[in-house]
Coordinates of C-alpha atoms and ligand atoms in Angstrom, one line a residue:
X1 CA 0.0 0.0 0.0
X2 CA 1.4 3.4 -0.8
X3 CA 0.4 6.4 1.2
X4 CA 2.0 9.8 1.6
X5 CA 2.3 11.0 5.1
X6 CA 1.9 14.7 5.8
X7 CA 2.1 17.1 8.7
X8 CA -1.2 17.5 10.6
X9 CA -0.9 21.3 10.2
X10 CA -1.5 20.8 6.4
X11 CA -5.2 20.0 7.0
X12 CA -6.6 20.9 10.4
X13 CA -10.3 20.3 9.4
X14 CA -9.6 16.7 8.4
X15 CA -7.5 16.1 11.4
X16 CA -10.4 17.3 13.6
X17 CA -12.9 15.1 11.6
X18 CA -10.7 12.0 11.8
X19 CA -9.9 12.5 15.5
X20 CA -13.6 12.9 16.3
X21 CA -14.5 9.7 14.4
X22 CA -11.6 7.7 16.0
X23 CA -12.4 8.8 19.5
X24 CA -16.2 8.2 19.0
X25 CA -15.4 4.6 17.9
X26 CA -13.2 4.1 20.9
X27 CA -15.6 5.6 23.4
X28 CA -18.6 3.6 22.1
X29 CA -22.1 4.5 21.1
X30 CA -23.6 7.7 22.4
X31 CA -20.5 8.9 24.3
X32 CA -19.7 12.6 24.4
X33 CA -16.2 13.0 22.9
X34 CA -16.2 16.8 22.2
X35 CA -14.0 17.8 25.2
X36 CA -11.6 14.8 24.6
X37 CA -11.2 15.9 20.9
X38 CA -10.5 19.5 21.9
X39 CA -8.0 18.4 24.4
X40 CA -6.2 16.1 21.9
X41 CA -6.2 18.8 19.2
X42 CA -4.8 21.2 21.7
X43 CA -2.0 18.8 22.5
X44 CA -1.3 18.4 18.8
X45 CA -1.2 22.1 18.4
X46 CA 1.3 22.6 21.3
X47 CA 3.5 19.7 20.2
X48 CA 2.8 17.3 23.1
X49 CA 1.2 15.0 20.6
X50 CA 2.6 14.3 17.2
X51 CA 0.4 13.4 14.3
X52 CA 0.7 12.2 10.7
X53 CA -2.0 12.5 8.1
X54 CA -2.0 9.8 5.4
X55 CA -3.1 10.7 1.9
X56 CA -3.7 8.5 -1.2
X57 CA -3.7 10.3 -4.5
X58 CA -4.0 13.5 -2.6
X59 CA -7.1 12.4 -0.6
X60 CA -6.8 12.2 3.2
X61 CA -7.5 8.6 4.2
X62 CA -6.0 8.1 7.7
X63 CA -4.5 9.6 10.8
X64 CA -2.2 8.5 13.5
X65 CA -1.3 10.6 16.5
X66 CA 0.9 9.7 19.5
X67 CA 2.6 11.1 22.5
X68 CA 6.2 10.2 23.3
X69 CA 5.8 7.9 26.3
X70 CA 9.2 7.8 27.9
X71 CA 11.5 4.8 27.8
X72 CA 9.0 2.2 26.6
X73 CA 8.0 4.1 23.5
X74 CA 5.1 6.1 22.2
X75 CA 1.5 6.1 23.3
X76 CA -0.8 6.2 20.2
X77 CA -4.0 8.1 20.9
X78 CA -5.5 8.1 17.4
X79 CA -5.3 5.3 14.9
X80 CA -7.8 5.9 12.2
X81 CA -8.4 4.8 8.6
X82 CA -11.3 6.2 6.8
X83 CA -14.0 4.6 4.6
X84 CA -12.5 2.2 2.0
X85 CA -9.1 2.8 3.3
X86 CA -10.0 1.1 6.6
X87 CA -8.1 -2.1 5.8
X88 CA -5.5 -4.2 7.6
X89 CA -2.7 -3.0 5.3
X90 CA -3.6 0.6 5.9
X91 CA -3.7 0.3 9.7
X92 CA -0.4 -1.5 9.5
X93 CA 1.1 1.3 7.5
X94 CA -0.2 3.9 10.0
X95 CA 1.3 1.9 12.9
X96 CA 4.6 1.6 11.1
X97 CA 4.7 5.3 10.4
X98 CA 4.1 6.0 14.1
X99 CA 6.9 3.5 15.0
X100 CA 9.3 5.1 12.5
X101 CA 8.6 8.7 13.6
X102 CA 8.7 7.9 17.3
X103 CA 11.3 5.1 17.8
X104 CA 8.7 2.5 18.7
X105 CA 5.1 2.3 19.9
X106 CA 4.3 1.0 23.4
X107 CA 0.5 1.4 23.5
X108 CA -2.1 1.6 20.8
X109 CA -5.8 2.1 20.9
X110 CA -8.1 -0.7 20.0
X111 CA -11.4 -1.2 18.1
X112 CA -10.1 -0.1 14.8
X113 CA -13.0 1.0 12.7
X114 CA -13.7 -1.0 9.6
X115 CA -11.8 -4.2 10.8
X116 CA -13.5 -7.3 12.3
X117 CA -12.2 -8.1 15.8
X118 CA -10.3 -11.2 14.4
X119 CA -8.6 -9.1 11.7
X120 CA -7.6 -6.5 14.2
X121 CA -6.2 -9.1 16.5
X122 CA -4.2 -10.8 13.8
X123 CA -2.8 -7.5 12.7
X124 CA -1.8 -6.4 16.2
X125 CA -0.5 -9.8 17.1
X126 CA 1.7 -9.7 14.0
X127 CA 3.0 -6.4 15.0
X128 CA 3.9 -7.8 18.5
X129 CA 1.0 -6.4 20.4
X130 CA -1.2 -8.0 23.1
X131 CA -4.6 -6.9 24.3
X132 CA -5.4 -5.1 27.5
X133 CA -8.4 -3.3 29.0
X134 CA -9.0 -0.7 31.6
X135 CA -12.4 -0.2 33.3
X136 CA -13.8 2.7 35.3
X137 CA -15.6 1.5 38.4
X138 CA -17.8 3.8 40.5
X139 CA -19.1 3.2 44.0
X140 CA -22.8 2.6 44.0
X141 CA -24.9 3.5 47.0
X142 CA -22.8 2.7 50.1
X143 CA -24.7 0.2 52.2
X144 CA -22.5 -1.3 54.8
X145 CA -18.7 -1.0 54.9
X146 CA -16.8 -3.1 57.2
X147 CA -16.0 -1.3 60.4
X148 CA -12.4 -0.6 61.5
X149 CA -11.4 -3.5 63.7
X150 CA -11.0 -2.5 67.3
X151 CA -7.7 -4.3 67.8
X152 CA -6.4 -4.7 64.2
X153 CA -2.7 -4.6 63.3
X154 CA -1.5 -1.0 63.2
X155 CA -3.8 2.0 62.6
X156 CA -5.3 3.9 59.8
X157 CA -4.6 7.7 59.7
X158 CA -4.8 10.5 57.1
X159 CA -1.9 11.1 54.8
X160 CA 0.5 13.9 55.8
X161 CA 3.1 15.6 53.5
X162 CA 5.9 13.9 55.4
X163 CA 4.7 10.5 54.1
X164 CA 5.8 11.2 50.6
X165 CA 9.1 9.3 50.5
X166 CA 7.7 6.3 52.2
X167 CA 4.6 6.3 50.0
X168 CA 6.9 6.4 46.9
X169 CA 8.8 3.3 48.2
X170 CA 5.6 1.5 49.0
X171 CA 4.2 2.3 45.5
X172 CA 7.4 1.0 43.9
X173 CA 7.2 -2.3 45.9
X174 CA 3.5 -2.8 45.3
X175 CA 3.6 -2.2 41.5
X176 CA 7.0 -3.7 40.7
X177 CA 6.8 -6.2 37.9
X178 CA 3.1 -5.6 37.3
X179 CA 1.4 -4.4 34.1
X180 CA 0.1 -1.2 35.8
X181 CA 3.6 -0.1 36.5
X182 CA 4.3 0.1 32.7
X183 CA 1.1 2.1 32.0
X184 CA 2.4 5.1 33.9
X185 CA 6.1 4.8 33.4
X186 CA 7.9 7.9 32.2
X187 CA 11.5 7.4 33.3
X188 CA 13.8 4.5 33.1
X189 CA 14.8 4.6 36.9
X190 CA 11.9 2.9 38.7
X191 CA 12.5 4.5 42.1
X192 CA 12.7 8.0 40.6
X193 CA 9.7 7.3 38.5
X194 CA 7.6 6.1 41.4
X195 CA 8.7 9.2 43.4
X196 CA 7.5 11.4 40.6
X197 CA 4.2 9.6 40.4
X198 CA 3.5 10.0 44.1
X199 CA 4.8 13.6 44.2
X200 CA 2.4 14.5 41.3
X201 CA -0.5 12.7 43.0
X202 CA 0.1 14.5 46.3
X203 CA 0.7 17.9 44.7
X204 CA -2.3 18.4 42.4
X205 CA -1.1 17.0 39.0
X206 CA -4.4 15.0 38.7
X207 CA -6.5 17.2 40.9
X208 CA -6.4 18.5 44.5
X209 CA -5.6 15.8 47.0
X210 CA -8.7 14.8 48.8
X211 CA -8.0 14.9 52.5
X212 CA -10.8 12.5 53.5
X213 CA -10.1 9.8 51.0
X214 CA -6.3 9.8 51.3
X215 CA -5.2 7.5 54.1
X216 CA -2.4 5.1 55.1
X217 CA -2.3 2.1 57.3
X218 CA 0.7 2.3 59.6
X219 CA 2.0 -0.7 61.5
X220 CA 5.2 -1.4 63.4
X221 CA 6.4 2.1 62.4
X222 CA 6.0 1.6 58.7
X223 CA 3.3 2.4 56.1
X224 CA 2.0 -0.9 54.8
X225 CA -1.0 0.2 52.7
X226 CA -2.4 3.4 51.3
X227 CA -5.3 5.0 49.4
X228 CA -4.6 8.3 47.5
X229 CA -7.7 10.2 46.5
X230 CA -7.8 13.3 44.2
X231 CA -10.7 15.6 43.3
X232 CA -11.7 15.5 39.7
X233 CA -14.5 17.3 37.8
X234 CA -16.5 14.0 37.7
X235 CA -16.0 12.9 41.3
X236 CA -13.3 11.7 43.7
X237 CA -10.8 9.5 41.9
X238 CA -9.0 6.9 44.0
X239 CA -5.8 7.2 42.1
X240 CA -3.8 4.7 44.1
X241 CA -4.7 1.7 46.2
X242 CA -1.7 -0.3 47.3
X243 CA -0.6 -2.8 49.9
X244 CA 2.9 -3.8 50.6
X245 CA 3.5 -7.1 48.8
X246 CA 4.7 -8.7 52.0
X247 CA 1.3 -8.2 53.5
X248 CA -1.1 -8.6 50.6
X249 CA -4.0 -11.1 50.8
X250 CA -4.5 -10.6 54.5
X251 CA -7.3 -8.1 54.5
X252 CA -5.3 -5.0 54.7
X253 CA -6.4 -3.7 51.3
X254 CA -10.0 -4.2 52.3
X255 CA -9.3 -2.4 55.6
X256 CA -7.6 0.6 54.2
X257 CA -10.0 1.1 51.3
X258 CA -13.0 0.7 53.7
X259 CA -11.5 3.4 56.0
X260 CA -11.1 5.8 53.1
X261 CA -14.7 5.1 51.9
X262 CA -16.2 5.6 55.3
X263 CA -14.4 8.9 55.6
X264 CA -15.6 9.9 52.1
X265 CA -19.2 8.8 52.9
X266 CA -19.3 11.8 55.3
X267 CA -19.5 14.0 52.3
X268 CA -22.0 11.8 50.4
X269 CA -22.7 14.1 47.4
X270 CA -19.6 13.2 45.6
X271 CA -19.2 10.2 43.3
X272 CA -16.2 8.0 44.1
X273 CA -14.5 6.1 41.3
X274 CA -11.3 4.4 40.2
X275 CA -9.7 2.8 37.1
X276 CA -8.6 -0.7 37.1
X277 CA -6.8 -3.0 34.7
X278 CA -8.9 -6.1 33.8
X279 CA -7.0 -9.1 34.9
X280 CA -6.0 -7.5 38.2
X281 CA -8.3 -10.0 39.9
X282 CA -7.5 -9.2 43.6
X283 CA -8.2 -5.5 42.9
X284 CA -11.4 -6.1 40.9
X285 CA -12.8 -8.6 43.4
X286 CA -12.1 -6.2 46.3
X287 CA -13.8 -3.3 44.5
X288 CA -16.8 -5.4 43.5
X289 CA -17.2 -6.7 47.1
X290 CA -17.2 -3.1 48.4
X291 CA -20.0 -2.0 46.1
X292 CA -18.1 -0.6 43.0
X293 CA -19.6 -1.3 39.6
X294 CA -18.1 -1.0 36.2
X295 CA -19.3 2.2 34.6
X296 CA -17.0 2.6 31.6
X297 CA -15.0 0.1 29.6
X298 CA -13.3 -2.2 29.6
X299 CA -11.3 -0.5 26.9
X300 CA -9.9 -2.7 24.1
X301 CA -6.4 -1.5 23.7
X302 CA -3.0 -2.9 22.8
X303 CA 0.4 -3.0 24.4
X304 CA 3.7 -3.9 22.9
X305 CA 4.8 -7.3 24.2
X306 CA 8.4 -6.7 23.3
X307 CA 8.8 -3.7 25.7
X308 CA 6.2 -4.8 28.3
X309 CA 7.2 -8.3 29.4
X310 CA 4.2 -8.9 31.7
X311 CA 0.6 -9.6 30.7
X312 CA -2.2 -7.6 32.4
Ligands
COA401 C1 -5.2 -4.9 45.1 C2 -4.6 -4.8 46.5 C3 -4.7 -3.4 47.0 C4 -5.5 -5.7 47.4 O1 -5.1 -5.6 48.8 P1 -4.9 -7.0 49.6 O2 -4.5 -6.5 51.0 O3 -4.0 -7.9 48.9 O4 -6.4 -7.6 49.6 P2 -7.2 -8.2 50.8 O5 -6.4 -9.2 51.5 O6 -7.8 -7.0 51.6 O7 -8.4 -8.9 50.1 C5 -9.5 -8.2 49.7 C6 -10.2 -9.0 48.6 O8 -9.4 -9.0 47.4 C7 -9.6 -10.2 46.8 N1 -8.3 -10.8 46.7 C8 -7.2 -10.6 47.5 N2 -6.1 -11.3 47.1 C9 -6.6 -12.0 46.1 C10 -5.9 -13.0 45.2 N3 -4.7 -13.3 45.3 N4 -6.7 -13.5 44.2 C11 -8.0 -13.2 44.0 N5 -8.6 -12.3 44.8 C12 -7.9 -11.7 45.8 C13 -10.5 -11.0 47.5 O9 -11.8 -10.8 47.0 C14 -10.4 -10.5 48.9 O10 -11.6 -10.6 49.6 P3 -11.7 -11.8 50.7 O11 -10.8 -11.5 51.7 O12 -13.1 -11.8 51.1 O13 -11.3 -13.1 50.0 C15 -3.2 -5.4 46.6 O14 -3.1 -6.7 46.1 C16 -2.1 -4.5 45.9 O15 -1.5 -3.6 46.4 N6 -1.9 -4.9 44.6 C17 -0.8 -4.2 43.8 C18 -1.2 -2.8 43.4 C19 -2.5 -2.7 42.7 O16 -2.7 -3.4 41.7 N7 -3.4 -1.9 43.2 C20 -4.7 -1.7 42.6 C21 -4.6 -0.8 41.4 S1 -6.3 -0.5 40.7

């Protein structure tokens, strides 16, 4: 297949049209994608996201847009082939163009319009990609949360600024070797990268820290579990739930999350939600058992098996 690739600035109207169509496919029937489209076009305009428009005989037929994603490679946000050009070969050409321009793709969006699921899977498998999905889960009406045990191990308390370094170390231990670690990786040094993630969570990168929902479980002088909650326009996002691997599977996750939710329930007008990777069964089961329900997703996306050695 022969396409010419062009700068996105050469045809902003088509870039907007293709971006809108691609995000609508990805978000599913009826979803409002306007703000998402505007955000992405803004990122293309300011250079945070790079895009290439494919033309055949001068006619625009496809778009690929990606952000440089740190050491693993690029994160493709838009992968779109239009109309009759929506073929396996064209999608492969778009992926290869993104790979060439970015020194490798780590993540790509799924549900490629015009392809049957088995065609898409064969294409992405051939390119070395495996499937993954993320779901949003929201807390339904809180009925009964387990009470804090009177004489449990350690105690739950609110997060204070001095916890930052210890939270970063706990975060690193809890996510080490897990698929989720790769999703948010920006730097090659794991300790530094975890420190950055925690610093950003505590200092407003994703929304103001929610004092009620952000707690740690401290036992024998160390933080062994945490919940970090931030205020988003659409509710309180539980952005981190983690238990020290040495102590997982003993009820500490249930305990620290219940404590955060009891505290959040004191301000009941806010919706509480989180995002989880399908396949993280301990987490999904814990959330379901506390009254969370899937409200968005699972997404049907792709990760590069060569750079991410662990399945979701
Ligand atoms: C997810 C996590 C917070 C759960 O904490 P935990 O202390 O291990 O979980 P608990 O012991 O409190 O168990 C709570 C429930 O989780 C589920 N669960 C825990 N371990 C499980 C396992 N190995 N397999 C399947 N389900 C499991 C069970 O439903 C359990 O309920 P039960 O006690 O009635 O059986 C913890 O495993 C963790 O830190 N994982 C790594 C980081 C992470 O993935 N965080 C979530 C990101 S969204």
